[in-house]
Amino acid sequence: MEYYHSFIAATYNPISNRPLHNSQSSITFLQFSPNTLFLAAVSLDTSITLHVQDEQKSHIYHNHGHCMNDFSSITAILFTEDRHTNKQRLFSCNSDGYLIEYCIDPLRQYPFIIQSQMNLVEYPSYVSSLVLYSIDKTTDYLLCSINNGRIKFFDINSKKCRHTVQAIDHSFPQIKVWLNDCEDILNRSYLVYRTSNKIGVMKLPGTGHSNEYDMILAHPTGVRLVDVTSCHNLLISCGEKDNCIFLWKFNRISMEKRLENQPIESNLEVKQFQSLFYYIQLQDASNLTIEQFISLPLIIDFTRALGIYISEGQIQELYDEQCFKKNILDPNQIKIDFHETTRIFYNHFANNTDQMSIDDIVKSVFDEYKVSMNAKINIQSLAQTLMTNGEKMTIG
């Protein structure tokens, strides 16, 4: 049985001998709200418990509510504060790729329940870490680290993804926004991350170019934690099994030189990509000209020609991002050149982990529709399942 107490920092003696939380499973996440009025605890049994601070004694917290997350495990949580209303907001992500926001009421007039949820990434992808980031100090983004190495910038208020970047081909169990220079947040903000045995930094917001990030083998036996000092150039890492804590000095000048005049190039097969870029323009028999730009929807044919079939959800997310960036309402009016096409493909669809084989599709259908002999199959639901999974199918 797992539990935790409140402690006095000077003596490490429990402030109260009554545990704040009592669960049959281990605690996986523990986080205070920015104003310290709330404390969230996540356990392996997929539940999240919220504690609220006592009105008289700041070191006492009371159980405010308990919320189960069905059968999906929680993979990340984040407490934030609305910059305009100072309202405390609690988010979590689960192993099915959903982003969940909870109802937080300090007056206890409303119960601790799920307020909203949306499918942020498609299964089997999921969010492994969440941090808050703001480019202009007016719009707050949730930076979501996906287990396939992508970083998504999710606008909290519009509830839409505004930017996607493929950093590396590894998952990020932990990410942190690093304000390396507090006087120049826009140009000198980085993302610090750890993989299984490395730590690294990436320039924000990022385009996916290899010059924008750097990694070092920090602990060969594994990295457990990484942290940074705000407005300074120091990082700290803790090993998984080597019992070592290392301090690292980040050479910002060297990193900025790498970023200067970085060439627009791709580490993919450029010649093959160029051929496909021109080929997809000739699919329309009435089109007898080859242009240096294509309309955004043709990126779908481009990815299919490379053996990747993207879902309707992925297409819509791409349209939302590009329409937002270019301030154009109709995606058909957006024109992209070859370099932008390859950049979109690399950041959004390359190394796609959402592909399904024919065997996977058949198995998923039978798993979902294992019913008794007398039961009726919902044809519309079955058709929708086939269409959704079919979009993820890779040609064998």
PDB file of C-alpha atoms in Angstrom, residues 120-121 135 141-146 148-155 160-168 172 202-209 212 313-322 324-325 340 342-350 352:
ATOM      1  CA  LEU A 120      -5.163  14.729 -29.345  1.00  0.00           C
ATOM      2  CA  VAL A 121      -3.209  11.962 -31.091  1.00  0.00           C
ATOM      3  CA  ILE A 135       5.747  32.609 -27.564  1.00  0.00           C
ATOM      4  CA  TYR A 141       0.368  26.402 -25.593  1.00  0.00           C
ATOM      5  CA  LEU A 142       0.559  22.920 -24.200  1.00  0.00           C
ATOM      6  CA  LEU A 143       3.739  21.371 -25.541  1.00  0.00           C
ATOM      7  CA  CYS A 144       2.898  17.710 -25.920  1.00  0.00           C
ATOM      8  CA  SER A 145       5.689  15.184 -26.268  1.00  0.00           C
ATOM      9  CA  ILE A 146       4.448  12.254 -28.371  1.00  0.00           C
ATOM     10  CA  ASN A 148       7.042   8.813 -31.672  1.00  0.00           C
ATOM     11  CA  GLY A 149       9.412  11.764 -31.158  1.00  0.00           C
ATOM     12  CA  ARG A 150       7.057  14.533 -32.260  1.00  0.00           C
ATOM     13  CA  ILE A 151       6.266  17.725 -30.362  1.00  0.00           C
ATOM     14  CA  LYS A 152       2.807  19.260 -30.766  1.00  0.00           C
ATOM     15  CA  PHE A 153       1.895  22.835 -29.810  1.00  0.00           C
ATOM     16  CA  PHE A 154      -1.689  22.730 -28.589  1.00  0.00           C
ATOM     17  CA  ASP A 155      -3.574  26.016 -28.141  1.00  0.00           C
ATOM     18  CA  LYS A 160      -6.468  23.077 -31.770  1.00  0.00           C
ATOM     19  CA  CYS A 161      -2.953  21.990 -32.646  1.00  0.00           C
ATOM     20  CA  ARG A 162      -1.019  24.955 -34.088  1.00  0.00           C
ATOM     21  CA  HIS A 163       2.402  23.470 -34.789  1.00  0.00           C
ATOM     22  CA  THR A 164       3.971  20.025 -35.156  1.00  0.00           C
ATOM     23  CA  VAL A 165       7.668  19.262 -35.281  1.00  0.00           C
ATOM     24  CA  GLN A 166       9.508  15.947 -35.559  1.00  0.00           C
ATOM     25  CA  ALA A 167      12.501  16.348 -33.285  1.00  0.00           C
ATOM     26  CA  ILE A 168      14.175  12.928 -33.175  1.00  0.00           C
ATOM     27  CA  PHE A 172      10.643  11.936 -24.791  1.00  0.00           C
ATOM     28  CA  MET A 202      15.974  21.864 -29.073  1.00  0.00           C
ATOM     29  CA  LYS A 203      15.393  25.414 -30.303  1.00  0.00           C
ATOM     30  CA  LEU A 204      11.785  26.513 -29.952  1.00  0.00           C
ATOM     31  CA  PRO A 205       9.445  26.555 -31.747  1.00  0.00           C
ATOM     32  CA  GLY A 206      11.475  24.532 -34.250  1.00  0.00           C
ATOM     33  CA  THR A 207      11.106  23.520 -37.879  1.00  0.00           C
ATOM     34  CA  GLY A 208      12.423  19.968 -37.658  1.00  0.00           C
ATOM     35  CA  HIS A 209      15.875  20.838 -39.004  1.00  0.00           C
ATOM     36  CA  GLU A 212      18.020  22.915 -34.166  1.00  0.00           C
ATOM     37  CA  GLY A 313      -8.190  13.317 -38.344  1.00  0.00           C
ATOM     38  CA  GLN A 314      -4.549  13.795 -39.329  1.00  0.00           C
ATOM     39  CA  ILE A 315      -5.577  15.584 -42.523  1.00  0.00           C
ATOM     40  CA  GLN A 316      -7.891  17.959 -40.669  1.00  0.00           C
ATOM     41  CA  GLU A 317      -5.221  18.711 -38.077  1.00  0.00           C
ATOM     42  CA  LEU A 318      -2.751  19.563 -40.846  1.00  0.00           C
ATOM     43  CA  TYR A 319      -5.304  21.841 -42.523  1.00  0.00           C
ATOM     44  CA  ASP A 320      -6.015  23.610 -39.219  1.00  0.00           C
ATOM     45  CA  GLU A 321      -2.310  24.219 -38.612  1.00  0.00           C
ATOM     46  CA  GLN A 322      -1.548  25.538 -42.079  1.00  0.00           C
ATOM     47  CA  PHE A 324      -3.721  29.230 -38.917  1.00  0.00           C
ATOM     48  CA  LYS A 325      -0.084  29.852 -39.890  1.00  0.00           C
ATOM     49  CA  GLU A 340       7.761  23.052 -47.528  1.00  0.00           C
ATOM     50  CA  THR A 342       9.104  17.747 -47.544  1.00  0.00           C
ATOM     51  CA  ARG A 343       9.146  19.645 -44.259  1.00  0.00           C
ATOM     52  CA  ILE A 344       5.435  18.993 -43.684  1.00  0.00           C
ATOM     53  CA  PHE A 345       5.870  15.334 -44.574  1.00  0.00           C
ATOM     54  CA  TYR A 346       8.821  14.908 -42.225  1.00  0.00           C
ATOM     55  CA  ASN A 347       7.230  16.705 -39.274  1.00  0.00           C
ATOM     56  CA  HIS A 348       3.763  15.185 -39.588  1.00  0.00           C
ATOM     57  CA  PHE A 349       3.931  11.799 -41.261  1.00  0.00           C
ATOM     58  CA  ALA A 350       7.448  10.349 -41.572  1.00  0.00           C
ATOM     59  CA  ASN A 352       4.448   7.116 -38.738  1.00  0.00           C
TER      60      ASN A 352
END
